[in-house]
Coordinates of C-alpha atoms in Angstrom, one line a residue:
M207 CA -9.0 21.7 35.8
I208 CA -7.1 17.7 36.1
F209 CA -9.4 16.3 33.5
L210 CA -8.3 19.7 31.4
V211 CA -4.4 18.7 32.0
L212 CA -5.0 15.0 31.1
A213 CA -7.4 15.5 27.4
I214 CA -4.8 18.0 26.5
I215 CA -1.3 15.9 27.5
G216 CA -3.3 12.6 25.8
S217 CA -4.0 14.2 23.1
G218 CA -0.7 16.2 22.8
V219 CA 0.9 12.7 23.2
I220 CA -0.7 10.7 19.8
P221 CA 0.5 12.6 16.9
V222 CA 4.0 11.7 18.9
I223 CA 3.3 8.4 19.0
F224 CA 2.3 7.9 15.9
R225 CA 5.7 10.1 14.6
A226 CA 7.3 7.1 17.1
F227 CA 5.5 4.2 15.3
D228 CA 8.0 5.1 12.3
G229 CA 10.9 4.1 13.8
W230 CA 9.2 1.4 15.4
R231 CA 8.3 0.1 12.3
V232 CA 4.7 0.0 13.7
N233 CA 1.7 -0.9 10.5
V234 CA -0.5 1.0 11.8
F235 CA -3.5 -1.0 10.6
W236 CA -2.6 -3.5 12.4
A237 CA -2.6 -0.8 15.5
I238 CA -4.9 0.8 15.5
P239 CA -7.7 -1.6 15.4
A240 CA -5.9 -3.1 18.6
N241 CA -6.3 0.3 19.8
Y242 CA -9.7 0.5 20.3
V243 CA -9.8 -3.1 21.0
T244 CA -7.7 -2.3 24.3
C245 CA -10.5 0.8 24.9
V246 CA -13.2 -1.2 25.3
V247 CA -10.9 -3.1 27.7
V248 CA -10.0 -0.5 29.8
G249 CA -13.7 0.6 30.0
N250 CA -15.2 -2.4 31.5
L251 CA -12.3 -2.7 33.7
L252 CA -13.0 0.7 35.0
T253 CA -16.7 0.4 35.1
G254 CA -16.9 -3.4 36.2
Q255 CA -19.5 -4.0 33.5
A256 CA -19.3 -5.3 29.9
L257 CA -21.5 -3.8 27.3
S258 CA -24.8 -5.0 26.8
P259 CA -26.0 -5.1 22.8
A260 CA -29.4 -5.2 24.4
D261 CA -29.3 -2.4 26.9
L262 CA -27.1 -0.5 24.0
A263 CA -29.4 -0.9 21.4
V264 CA -32.4 0.9 23.2
Q265 CA -30.0 3.7 24.1
S266 CA -31.1 7.5 22.3
W267 CA -27.5 8.1 21.9
I268 CA -26.4 4.7 20.1
F269 CA -27.0 6.4 16.6
F270 CA -24.6 9.2 17.2
A271 CA -21.9 6.8 18.9
A272 CA -21.7 4.9 16.1
L273 CA -21.1 8.2 14.0
Q274 CA -18.9 9.1 15.9
G275 CA -17.1 5.9 16.7
I276 CA -17.1 5.7 12.2
I277 CA -15.6 9.4 12.7
L278 CA -12.9 8.8 15.2
A279 CA -11.7 5.9 13.0
V280 CA -11.6 7.5 9.4
N281 CA -10.2 10.6 11.4
F282 CA -6.8 7.7 12.8
Y283 CA -6.3 7.3 8.8
L284 CA -7.7 10.3 7.3
L285 CA -4.5 12.6 10.0
A286 CA -2.1 9.6 8.2
Y287 CA -2.8 9.7 4.7
T288 CA -3.2 14.1 4.7
A289 CA 0.5 13.7 6.6
Q290 CA 1.9 11.9 3.9
Q291 CA -0.2 13.3 0.5
V292 CA 0.4 16.8 2.0
G293 CA 2.8 17.1 4.4
V294 CA 2.8 16.7 8.3
A295 CA 2.5 20.2 9.4
I296 CA -0.7 21.1 6.8
A297 CA -2.3 17.9 8.2
S298 CA -1.7 19.6 12.1
L299 CA -3.0 22.5 10.9
A300 CA -5.7 21.6 9.5
S301 CA -7.1 18.9 12.3
R302 CA -5.8 21.7 15.1
L303 CA -8.1 24.7 13.4
S304 CA -11.4 21.9 13.5
V305 CA -11.8 24.2 16.9
A306 CA -13.3 27.4 15.1
I307 CA -16.2 25.0 13.7
P308 CA -17.7 23.5 18.0
S309 CA -16.3 27.2 19.8
I310 CA -18.9 28.9 16.5
L311 CA -21.6 26.8 16.9
A312 CA -21.4 26.6 21.0
F313 CA -23.0 30.6 20.5
V314 CA -25.2 29.4 18.5
L315 CA -26.6 25.8 20.4
Y316 CA -25.9 26.6 23.9
G317 CA -26.1 30.3 24.7
D318 CA -22.8 30.5 25.0
S319 CA -22.2 34.6 26.0
L320 CA -20.1 36.4 23.9
S321 CA -17.9 38.9 24.3
V322 CA -15.3 41.1 22.8
V323 CA -12.5 39.5 25.6
K324 CA -13.7 35.7 24.9
L325 CA -14.2 37.6 20.5
V326 CA -9.9 38.2 20.9
G327 CA -8.9 35.5 22.9
L328 CA -10.9 32.8 20.1
F329 CA -8.8 34.8 17.8
A330 CA -5.4 34.9 18.7
A331 CA -6.4 31.0 19.4
L332 CA -6.8 30.0 16.0
L333 CA -3.8 32.2 15.0
A334 CA -1.8 31.2 18.0
L335 CA -2.4 26.9 16.3
Y336 CA -1.8 28.5 12.8
L337 CA 1.4 29.9 14.0
C338 CA 2.7 26.8 15.6
T339 CA 1.7 24.4 13.1
A340 CA 2.0 26.1 9.8
P341 CA 4.7 24.7 7.4
D342 CA 7.9 26.8 7.6
Q343 CA 8.6 26.4 3.8
H344 CA 6.3 25.8 1.4
V345 CA 5.6 22.2 0.8
G346 CA 4.7 21.0 -2.8
T347 CA 2.5 17.9 -4.0
P348 CA 2.3 16.6 -7.3
N349 CA -1.7 16.9 -7.3
P350 CA -2.9 19.9 -6.5
R351 CA -6.3 18.8 -6.0
L352 CA -5.5 16.8 -3.5
F353 CA -3.3 19.5 -1.9
H354 CA -6.5 21.8 -0.8
L355 CA -9.3 18.8 -0.8
L356 CA -7.6 16.4 2.4
P357 CA -6.9 19.3 4.9
I358 CA -10.4 20.8 4.0
T359 CA -12.1 17.3 4.7
L360 CA -9.2 16.7 7.8
F361 CA -10.8 19.8 9.2
L362 CA -14.2 19.4 8.6
T363 CA -14.5 15.7 10.4
F364 CA -12.6 16.5 13.1
G365 CA -14.7 19.6 14.0
C366 CA -17.4 17.0 13.5
Y367 CA -16.4 14.3 16.0
F368 CA -15.7 17.7 18.8
S369 CA -18.9 19.1 17.8
I370 CA -20.9 15.5 18.0
L371 CA -18.9 14.8 21.2
K372 CA -20.2 18.6 22.8
Y373 CA -23.7 18.1 21.8
L374 CA -24.2 14.2 23.3
Q375 CA -23.1 15.7 26.3
T376 CA -25.1 18.5 26.7
Y377 CA -28.1 16.7 25.6
Y378 CA -28.3 13.2 26.2
L379 CA -25.3 11.7 28.1
T380 CA -25.5 11.9 32.5
E381 CA -22.8 11.1 34.6
S382 CA -23.6 7.0 34.9
S383 CA -23.4 6.7 31.1
Y384 CA -19.9 8.0 30.5
H385 CA -18.6 5.3 30.2
S386 CA -21.2 3.1 28.0
Y387 CA -21.0 6.2 25.3
V388 CA -17.1 6.2 25.1
M389 CA -16.8 2.5 25.2
S390 CA -19.7 2.2 22.7
G391 CA -17.7 4.6 20.2
F392 CA -15.1 2.6 20.7
V393 CA -16.6 -0.6 19.4
F394 CA -17.7 1.5 16.3
A395 CA -14.4 2.9 15.0
F396 CA -13.0 -1.0 15.8
L397 CA -15.6 -2.6 13.8
C398 CA -14.6 0.1 11.1
S399 CA -11.1 0.0 11.2
I400 CA -11.1 -3.7 10.8
V401 CA -13.5 -3.2 7.4
I402 CA -11.1 -0.5 6.2
G403 CA -8.1 -2.6 7.0
V404 CA -9.9 -5.4 5.4
A405 CA -10.8 -3.4 1.8
K406 CA -7.2 -2.2 2.1
G407 CA -6.1 -5.5 2.1
V408 CA -3.3 -5.4 5.0
F409 CA -4.5 -8.2 7.2
A410 CA -2.3 -11.1 5.3
S411 CA -0.7 -13.5 8.3
A412 CA 2.9 -12.7 6.3
D413 CA 2.7 -8.8 7.4
F414 CA 1.5 -9.5 11.5
R415 CA 4.6 -8.8 14.0
L416 CA 3.8 -8.8 18.1
R417 CA 4.8 -5.3 17.8
H418 CA 2.1 -4.1 16.0
P419 CA -1.0 -5.0 18.3
S420 CA 1.5 -4.2 21.1
A421 CA 2.2 -0.5 20.1
G422 CA -1.4 -0.3 19.6
I423 CA -2.3 -1.5 22.9
F424 CA 0.0 1.4 24.2
L425 CA -1.7 3.4 22.0
G426 CA -5.0 3.0 23.1
L427 CA -4.4 3.3 27.2
I428 CA -3.6 7.1 25.7
N429 CA -6.9 7.7 23.6
Y430 CA -8.9 6.5 26.5
V431 CA -7.7 8.7 28.4
A432 CA -7.8 12.0 26.3
I433 CA -11.3 11.1 25.4
Y434 CA -12.7 9.9 28.4
A435 CA -11.2 13.3 30.4
L436 CA -12.3 15.1 27.9
L437 CA -16.1 14.2 28.0
K438 CA -15.6 15.1 31.6
V439 CA -13.9 18.3 31.1
L440 CA -17.1 19.5 28.4
A441 CA -19.4 18.5 31.5
L442 CA -17.9 20.9 34.2
E443 CA -20.4 23.8 35.2
G444 CA -18.9 27.2 33.8
W445 CA -17.2 26.4 31.2
E446 CA -18.4 27.3 28.5
S447 CA -17.5 25.1 25.4
S448 CA -16.4 28.3 23.0
R449 CA -13.9 28.9 25.6
L450 CA -13.0 25.7 26.5
F451 CA -11.8 24.3 22.8
P452 CA -9.7 26.9 21.9
I453 CA -7.7 26.2 25.3
Y454 CA -7.8 22.2 25.1
S455 CA -5.8 23.0 21.2
V456 CA -3.4 25.5 22.0
G457 CA -2.5 23.3 25.0
V458 CA -2.5 19.7 22.7
V459 CA -0.4 21.8 19.9
A460 CA 2.0 23.2 22.9
V461 CA 2.8 19.4 24.3
S462 CA 3.0 18.0 21.0
S463 CA 5.6 20.3 20.0
L464 CA 7.5 20.7 23.4
L465 CA 7.5 16.4 23.3
A466 CA 8.9 16.2 19.9
L467 CA 11.4 18.5 21.0
L468 CA 12.8 16.9 23.0
F469 CA 12.4 13.1 21.6
F470 CA 12.8 14.1 18.4
K471 CA 15.2 16.9 18.4
E472 CA 12.0 19.0 16.7
R473 CA 13.5 22.7 17.2
L474 CA 11.0 25.3 17.6
S475 CA 11.7 27.8 14.6
R476 CA 10.5 31.5 15.6
M477 CA 7.1 31.3 14.1
K478 CA 6.4 28.6 16.3
T479 CA 7.9 30.1 19.3
I480 CA 5.7 33.1 18.9
G481 CA 2.7 31.1 17.9
L482 CA 2.9 30.0 21.5
V483 CA 3.5 32.5 23.3
V484 CA 0.1 34.0 21.6
G485 CA -1.6 31.0 22.4
L486 CA -0.6 31.3 26.0
A487 CA -2.1 35.2 25.5
A488 CA -5.0 33.6 24.2
V489 CA -5.5 31.0 27.0
A490 CA -4.9 34.3 30.1
L491 CA -7.8 36.0 28.1
L492 CA -11.0 33.1 27.8
N493 CA -9.9 32.2 31.3
R494 CA -11.0 35.8 31.7
S495 CA -13.5 36.2 29.7

């Protein structure tokens, strides 16, 4: 249970950190690569072993680590771009509703049990996520195509990320390989973020400020804990992913909402309050199923 709490808190804090980056005037194209370097360093310190390219190359999961690392980096930038072009509320909605993808796949790939209580709980969780993240008023955009394409892309990429994570945990990873896999994914995410930054031409020395990598280091500490803890939760006996992912996502939305209220004085609307109540009910149902 402690790993589930860490995964929820860590993932819930990340969007709050990104929100704070605006006030700190942090350039995310510097901060995100620093974040992934921090994740690798933390992993090395925890395992006491440095990554060996020769050893990693022969791992059966190395292709998945590369794929997931690329998706991880793209997700960070895509989330920021969607929030800028379409709106923060819709970006949050799309990323959190992606829980439906691994939850549904769990019935097909892993033989998760299907019951009326679980179906009601899953529906309630998705409804809660919508209520908690739906915009309080219509958000317009000068580009209708982007309005629809970006959230759909975000939904699919986040769904792919969590689906791959569960697939690897089920068929490839062992207790001894968790750290190596997570660190490998962060290495590939770092390389991808560097490529994106170079392509955007944002690594000019004139734009560098110490606060950019410093903020990335802070983000990296939270990011590593969140992903590693989630991977540990997925490996727990008796926790089906069709039940875990809705609980995890509702918890993340609840943490983000409460922290936004505490630090940024973002008041919860009636719809969001109802959503949190529905989410708590969903968690209760999923724990009973």
